[in-house]
Coordinates of C-alpha atoms in Angstrom, one line a residue:
M1 CA 16.7 16.6 1.2
K2 CA 14.9 19.5 -0.3
L3 CA 12.0 18.1 -2.3
D4 CA 10.8 19.6 -5.5
T5 CA 7.9 21.9 -4.7
T6 CA 7.3 23.0 -8.2
Y7 CA 3.6 23.3 -9.0
H8 CA 2.4 20.7 -11.4
E9 CA 0.2 22.3 -14.0
M10 CA -2.9 20.3 -14.7
R11 CA -3.8 19.4 -18.3
H12 CA -7.5 19.9 -18.9
S13 CA -9.4 18.2 -21.6
S14 CA -9.8 20.3 -24.7
K15 CA -12.6 18.3 -26.3
N16 CA -15.7 20.3 -27.2
L17 CA -18.4 18.3 -25.3
T18 CA -21.7 19.5 -23.8
G19 CA -24.3 18.4 -21.4
S20 CA -23.9 15.0 -19.6
Q21 CA -20.8 14.2 -21.7
E22 CA -19.0 17.2 -20.3
A23 CA -20.0 16.3 -16.8
V24 CA -18.5 12.8 -17.3
V25 CA -15.1 13.8 -18.7
A26 CA -14.5 17.1 -16.8
D27 CA -11.2 16.9 -15.0
A28 CA -10.6 20.5 -13.9
L29 CA -10.1 21.1 -10.2
S30 CA -10.7 24.6 -8.9
K31 CA -8.2 26.6 -7.0
D32 CA -8.1 25.6 -3.3
H33 CA -10.4 22.7 -4.0
H34 CA -9.3 20.9 -0.9
K35 CA -10.9 23.4 1.4
R36 CA -14.1 23.3 -0.5
L37 CA -14.2 19.5 -0.2
M38 CA -13.5 19.7 3.6
D39 CA -16.3 22.2 4.0
S40 CA -18.7 19.9 2.1
L41 CA -18.4 16.8 4.2
Q42 CA -21.7 16.0 5.8
E43 CA -22.5 12.3 5.6
T44 CA -22.1 10.1 8.6
E45 CA -19.3 8.0 7.2
Q46 CA -17.5 11.1 5.9
L47 CA -17.7 12.8 9.3
A48 CA -16.4 9.6 11.0
L49 CA -13.3 9.7 8.8
L50 CA -13.0 13.4 9.5
K51 CA -12.9 12.6 13.2
R52 CA -10.1 10.1 12.7
F53 CA -8.2 12.7 10.7
T54 CA -8.5 15.2 13.5
L55 CA -7.1 12.8 16.0
D56 CA -4.2 11.8 13.8
F57 CA -3.5 15.4 13.0
H58 CA -3.0 16.4 16.6
A59 CA -0.9 13.2 17.2
D60 CA 1.4 13.9 14.3
S61 CA 5.0 14.3 15.5
D62 CA 5.6 17.0 12.8
L63 CA 2.9 19.3 14.2
P64 CA 5.2 21.2 16.6
S65 CA 7.4 22.2 13.6
L66 CA 4.5 24.1 12.1
S67 CA 3.4 27.6 13.0
E68 CA -0.2 28.0 14.2
E69 CA -1.1 29.6 10.9
E70 CA 0.5 26.7 8.9
A71 CA -1.2 24.1 11.0
Q72 CA -4.5 25.7 10.5
F73 CA -3.9 26.0 6.8
F74 CA -3.0 22.3 6.4
Y75 CA -5.8 21.1 8.7
E76 CA -8.5 23.0 6.8
R77 CA -7.4 21.3 3.6
G78 CA -7.1 17.8 4.9
F79 CA -3.4 17.2 5.1
L80 CA -1.4 15.8 8.0
P81 CA 1.5 18.0 9.2
E82 CA 4.1 15.4 8.1
K83 CA 3.3 16.2 4.4
A84 CA 5.0 19.6 4.7
R85 CA 8.3 17.6 5.3
L86 CA 7.6 14.6 3.0
Y87 CA 6.2 16.5 0.0
G88 CA 7.7 19.9 0.5
L89 CA 4.0 20.9 0.7
N90 CA 3.2 24.6 0.6
R91 CA 0.5 27.1 -0.5
D92 CA 1.7 27.1 -4.1
N93 CA 1.7 23.3 -4.8
I94 CA -1.0 21.9 -2.4
D95 CA -3.7 21.7 -5.1
S96 CA -1.6 19.1 -7.0
Y97 CA -1.6 16.5 -4.1
L98 CA -4.2 14.0 -3.0
S99 CA -5.0 14.9 0.6
D100 CA -5.0 12.6 3.6
V101 CA -8.8 13.1 3.9
Q102 CA -9.3 12.2 0.2
R103 CA -7.2 9.1 0.7
W104 CA -9.3 7.9 3.6
L105 CA -12.5 8.7 1.7
T106 CA -11.4 6.3 -1.1
R107 CA -12.3 3.5 1.3
L108 CA -15.9 4.3 0.5
V109 CA -15.5 3.9 -3.2
N110 CA -16.0 0.1 -3.4
G111 CA -18.9 0.2 -1.0
H112 CA -19.8 -3.1 0.6
Y113 CA -17.3 -4.9 -1.7
S114 CA -14.4 -3.5 0.2
V115 CA -14.9 -6.4 2.6
V116 CA -12.8 -8.6 0.3
F117 CA -9.8 -6.4 1.1
N118 CA -10.5 -6.0 4.8
N119 CA -10.5 -9.7 5.6
K120 CA -7.6 -11.8 4.3
I121 CA -9.6 -15.1 4.3
L122 CA -12.1 -13.5 1.9
F123 CA -9.3 -12.1 -0.2
D124 CA -7.7 -15.6 -0.5
Q125 CA -11.0 -17.2 -1.5
V126 CA -12.1 -14.4 -3.9
F127 CA -8.8 -13.5 -5.6
G128 CA -7.4 -17.0 -5.4
Q129 CA -9.9 -18.0 -8.2
Y130 CA -8.2 -15.7 -10.6
C131 CA -4.5 -15.3 -9.6
N132 CA -1.7 -16.6 -7.5
V133 CA -2.1 -15.7 -3.8
P134 CA -0.2 -17.0 -0.7
H135 CA -1.7 -20.3 0.5
T136 CA -3.4 -20.2 3.8
V137 CA -2.2 -22.7 6.3
A138 CA -4.3 -21.8 9.4
V139 CA -6.3 -19.0 11.1
C140 CA -6.0 -18.2 14.8
R141 CA -9.0 -16.6 16.4
Q142 CA -10.9 -16.7 19.7
G143 CA -8.2 -18.6 21.4
R144 CA -8.0 -21.5 19.0
V145 CA -6.3 -22.5 15.7
I146 CA -8.4 -23.4 12.7
P147 CA -6.2 -25.4 10.3
H148 CA -6.9 -24.9 6.6
T149 CA -4.7 -27.7 5.4
D150 CA -3.1 -30.7 7.0
L151 CA 0.2 -28.8 7.0
W152 CA -0.6 -27.1 10.3
L153 CA -1.3 -30.5 11.9
Q154 CA 2.1 -31.8 10.6
I155 CA 3.8 -28.7 12.1
A156 CA 2.1 -29.2 15.4
R157 CA 3.2 -32.8 15.5
G158 CA 6.8 -31.9 14.5
E159 CA 6.4 -33.9 11.3
S160 CA 6.8 -31.0 8.8
E161 CA 9.6 -30.7 6.3
P162 CA 11.7 -27.5 6.8
R163 CA 9.7 -24.5 5.5
M164 CA 8.9 -20.9 6.0
L165 CA 5.6 -19.4 7.1
V166 CA 4.3 -15.8 7.5
A167 CA 1.7 -14.8 10.1
K168 CA -0.1 -11.4 10.2
P169 CA -3.3 -9.9 11.6
L170 CA -6.4 -11.2 9.8
G171 CA -8.0 -7.8 9.1
G172 CA -6.5 -4.7 7.5
G173 CA -2.9 -3.9 6.6
G174 CA -0.1 -1.6 7.6
G175 CA 2.7 -4.0 8.1
G176 CA 2.3 -4.3 11.9
S177 CA 2.8 -7.5 13.9
V178 CA 4.2 -9.6 11.1
Y179 CA 5.9 -12.9 12.0
F180 CA 8.3 -14.8 9.8
I181 CA 8.6 -18.4 11.0
R182 CA 11.3 -20.8 9.9
I183 CA 10.3 -24.4 10.7
D184 CA 13.0 -27.0 11.2
K185 CA 11.6 -30.3 12.3
R186 CA 10.5 -29.8 15.9
H187 CA 11.7 -26.2 16.4
A188 CA 10.8 -22.9 15.0
V189 CA 12.7 -19.6 14.7
V190 CA 10.5 -16.5 14.7
E191 CA 11.5 -13.1 13.5
T192 CA 9.1 -10.1 13.8
N193 CA 9.0 -6.3 13.5
D194 CA 8.4 -6.1 17.2
A195 CA 11.2 -3.9 18.6
I196 CA 11.0 -5.5 22.0
N197 CA 11.4 -9.2 21.0
P198 CA 12.4 -9.3 17.3
R199 CA 13.8 -12.8 17.3
F200 CA 13.2 -15.9 19.4
S201 CA 12.9 -19.7 19.1
L202 CA 10.4 -22.2 20.4
R203 CA 9.2 -25.7 19.9
S204 CA 7.0 -26.1 16.8
D205 CA 4.2 -27.6 19.0
A206 CA 4.1 -24.3 20.9
L207 CA 3.3 -22.2 17.8
S208 CA -0.4 -22.5 18.5
E209 CA 0.0 -20.9 21.9
L210 CA 2.0 -18.0 20.4
F211 CA -1.0 -17.0 18.2
T212 CA -4.0 -18.0 20.4
S213 CA -2.6 -15.7 23.1
Q214 CA -2.8 -12.7 20.7
R215 CA -5.5 -10.1 21.2
V216 CA -6.4 -10.0 17.5
P217 CA -7.1 -12.9 14.9
F218 CA -4.1 -14.0 12.9
I219 CA -3.7 -15.7 9.5
I220 CA -0.8 -17.9 8.7
N221 CA 0.4 -18.3 5.1
E222 CA 3.1 -20.2 3.3
Y223 CA 6.1 -17.9 2.6
V224 CA 6.4 -16.8 -1.0
Q225 CA 9.9 -16.8 -2.5
Q226 CA 10.5 -13.6 -4.6
G227 CA 12.2 -13.7 -8.0
E228 CA 15.9 -13.0 -8.6
F229 CA 15.4 -9.3 -9.6
S230 CA 13.7 -8.3 -6.3
R231 CA 16.0 -10.6 -4.2
R232 CA 19.1 -9.0 -5.6
L233 CA 18.2 -5.5 -4.5
Y234 CA 17.9 -6.6 -0.9
P235 CA 17.6 -10.3 -0.1
L236 CA 16.7 -10.1 3.6
T237 CA 13.1 -8.9 2.9
V238 CA 10.4 -9.8 0.5
N239 CA 10.2 -6.7 -1.7
T240 CA 6.9 -5.8 -3.2
V241 CA 5.4 -3.7 -6.0
R242 CA 2.4 -1.4 -5.0
V243 CA 0.2 -0.7 -7.9
L244 CA -2.7 1.9 -7.7
I245 CA -5.4 0.8 -10.2
M246 CA -8.9 2.1 -10.8
R247 CA -11.7 1.9 -13.4
D248 CA -11.6 4.7 -16.0
V249 CA -14.9 6.6 -15.7
Q250 CA -15.0 7.1 -19.5
S251 CA -14.1 3.6 -20.8
G252 CA -14.8 1.4 -17.8
E253 CA -11.4 -0.2 -18.4
P254 CA -8.7 -0.8 -15.8
Y255 CA -6.3 2.1 -15.6
I256 CA -3.0 2.0 -13.7
V257 CA -2.4 5.3 -12.0
R258 CA 1.0 4.8 -10.4
A259 CA 3.4 2.0 -9.4
V260 CA 6.3 1.9 -7.0
L261 CA 8.7 -0.9 -5.9
R262 CA 9.1 -1.1 -2.1
V263 CA 12.5 -2.5 -1.0
G264 CA 13.5 -3.2 2.5
N265 CA 16.7 -2.3 4.3
S266 CA 18.4 -2.6 7.6
E267 CA 16.0 0.0 9.0
S268 CA 12.8 -1.8 8.0
Y269 CA 14.0 -5.4 8.4
P270 CA 12.4 -8.0 8.4
I271 CA 9.8 -6.3 6.2
D272 CA 9.8 -3.8 3.3
N273 CA 7.2 -1.5 4.9
F274 CA 7.5 2.1 3.8
S275 CA 6.2 3.5 7.2
R276 CA 9.0 1.7 9.0
G277 CA 11.9 3.0 6.9
G278 CA 11.7 0.9 3.7
L279 CA 12.4 2.5 0.3
S280 CA 9.9 3.5 -2.3
I281 CA 11.3 3.5 -5.9
E282 CA 9.2 5.0 -8.6
I283 CA 8.5 2.8 -11.6
D284 CA 8.0 4.2 -15.2
L285 CA 4.7 2.7 -16.2
E286 CA 5.6 2.5 -19.8
T287 CA 9.0 0.8 -19.5
G288 CA 9.2 -0.7 -16.0
R289 CA 12.4 1.3 -15.5
L290 CA 13.2 2.3 -11.9
G291 CA 13.6 5.9 -10.9
N292 CA 14.9 7.3 -7.6
A293 CA 14.3 5.8 -4.2
V294 CA 13.2 7.7 -1.1
A295 CA 12.3 6.8 2.5
A296 CA 9.6 8.3 4.7
A297 CA 11.2 7.4 8.0
G298 CA 14.4 6.1 9.6
R299 CA 18.0 6.9 9.0
F300 CA 17.7 6.6 5.2
S301 CA 15.1 9.4 4.9
G302 CA 16.0 12.9 3.9
Q303 CA 17.8 12.2 0.6
V304 CA 17.3 10.6 -2.8
W305 CA 19.0 7.2 -3.3
H306 CA 20.2 5.9 -6.7
A307 CA 21.7 2.7 -5.2
H308 CA 20.6 0.6 -2.2
P309 CA 22.1 2.1 0.9
D310 CA 22.9 -1.3 2.4
T311 CA 23.7 -3.5 -0.6
G312 CA 25.0 -0.9 -3.0
E313 CA 22.9 -2.5 -5.8
T314 CA 22.0 -0.1 -8.5
L315 CA 18.3 1.1 -8.3
T316 CA 17.9 4.1 -10.6
G317 CA 17.9 2.9 -14.3
A318 CA 17.3 -0.8 -13.5
S319 CA 14.4 -2.4 -15.3
I320 CA 11.8 -4.8 -13.9
P321 CA 11.8 -8.0 -16.1
N322 CA 8.5 -8.9 -17.9
W323 CA 6.9 -5.5 -16.9
Q324 CA 4.6 -5.4 -19.8
E325 CA 3.3 -8.9 -19.1
H326 CA 2.8 -8.0 -15.4
K327 CA 0.7 -5.0 -16.4
Y328 CA -1.4 -7.0 -18.8
K329 CA -2.1 -9.7 -16.2
L330 CA -3.0 -7.2 -13.5
K331 CA -5.5 -5.4 -15.7
A332 CA -7.0 -8.7 -16.8
L333 CA -7.4 -9.6 -13.1
F334 CA -9.1 -6.3 -12.3
S335 CA -11.4 -6.8 -15.3
K336 CA -12.7 -10.0 -13.8
L337 CA -13.8 -8.1 -10.7
P338 CA -16.2 -5.5 -12.3
Y339 CA -17.7 -4.6 -8.9
L340 CA -14.4 -3.1 -7.8
K341 CA -13.5 0.4 -8.8
Y342 CA -10.4 1.2 -6.9
C343 CA -7.5 -0.8 -5.4
G344 CA -3.9 -0.7 -4.3
F345 CA -2.4 -4.2 -5.1
D346 CA 0.8 -5.5 -3.4
L347 CA 2.6 -7.9 -5.7
I348 CA 5.5 -10.2 -5.1
L349 CA 7.5 -10.5 -8.3
R350 CA 8.7 -13.9 -9.2
D351 CA 11.0 -14.7 -12.2
H352 CA 8.1 -15.1 -14.7
D353 CA 4.9 -14.1 -12.9
F354 CA 3.7 -12.5 -9.7
V355 CA 1.8 -13.4 -6.5
V356 CA -0.9 -11.0 -5.3
L357 CA 0.0 -10.5 -1.6
E358 CA -3.0 -8.3 -0.7
G359 CA -5.2 -5.5 -1.9
N360 CA -6.1 -2.2 -0.2
S361 CA -9.4 -0.4 -0.7
Y362 CA -7.8 2.9 0.4
S363 CA -4.2 2.6 -0.6
Q364 CA -1.5 4.6 1.2
V365 CA -0.3 7.4 -1.2
R366 CA 2.8 8.8 0.5
L367 CA 4.9 6.2 -1.3
F368 CA 3.6 7.6 -4.6
Q369 CA 3.4 11.3 -3.9
M370 CA 6.9 11.6 -2.5
H371 CA 7.9 11.1 -6.1
E372 CA 5.2 13.1 -7.9
P373 CA 1.7 14.5 -7.0
L374 CA -1.2 12.2 -8.0
L375 CA -3.5 15.0 -9.1
G376 CA -1.3 15.7 -12.2
D377 CA -3.1 12.7 -13.8
A378 CA -6.3 13.9 -15.6
T379 CA -7.8 10.4 -15.7
Y380 CA -7.3 10.1 -11.9
R381 CA -8.9 13.6 -11.4
R382 CA -11.9 12.5 -13.4
F383 CA -12.3 9.5 -11.2
L384 CA -12.2 11.5 -8.0
L385 CA -14.7 14.0 -9.4
A386 CA -17.1 11.3 -10.5
E387 CA -16.9 9.6 -7.1
G388 CA -17.5 12.9 -5.2
L389 CA -14.0 12.9 -3.7
A390 CA -13.0 16.2 -5.3
V391 CA -14.8 19.4 -6.2

């Protein structure tokens, strides 16, 4: 697929403001602003993130496809080599895209409050007061299981009714090491995204040992059933909406920057994760209508999809039911958390509402920018400038 590399002209504010007002609403980004930002990084946390970027840059599998000059150009502007392929990135359009370094720097925006995203127990307890979240069944850490409800004890005794559970690492995101567990009386069937052992069965009283032997803490939640619209597109994965939301620096009100629907396929199964070959489908923010679908990895990458490659279900032109209500509820949720400025929410759409699966303090942006650059949005540019993430 040859991606559109047309430079997206930025629309600057034409209001005649002066002094502090002008500083607040300015949204102009200078030519080659990415290099100036990279040259300005001096604080300890910024330099730590720059070190991580450097390691990831040299580990990127797309690096050998770049000339030495191209590699130097992208590195000095904070972009990983893969973006040349995924975005069609070049010297003419690079100023329109949020860089990888900028994306990592957004983790600093919420300050100490980002802890509510980094720990799924805190996320459950904080966000669970205001919205639907997956119910926590147990936490596995330091070689033992800590039940959160009597359900885990019932499962361990082989007394539970048939049900589905989901287990994932307690901290952070990324879609790795996710276990889907189908309980049937005294036995459990486990499916995972582990390529070595993707499906196995065991006695339900042995589930504790499965997770206490892990090197990292795990959280076990009840499985959330998605609504008919999401299920119809690809029923073998739970398909989620990723919404990038922030606080407008002028009004202080929640502002939705971009939204996409992630849909799984035979490449990403049993999850919809974009990094593992799942599809990203752009969503029109005003209407909820779906646009084109793309994949960043796997055999479905390299072209635009208008229908699902496995199911044949129409994607482009389909509309998400109750989209306006979903937007209203999500903004209302963000308004109840005034200490947060920036978040990428993952939503499981049900027939008449949604469940907030998790939040991300530094949301991945490839799944947005493979459709359109983020820096074409003046409100978003103002936010980055106000937070010192752009110059």
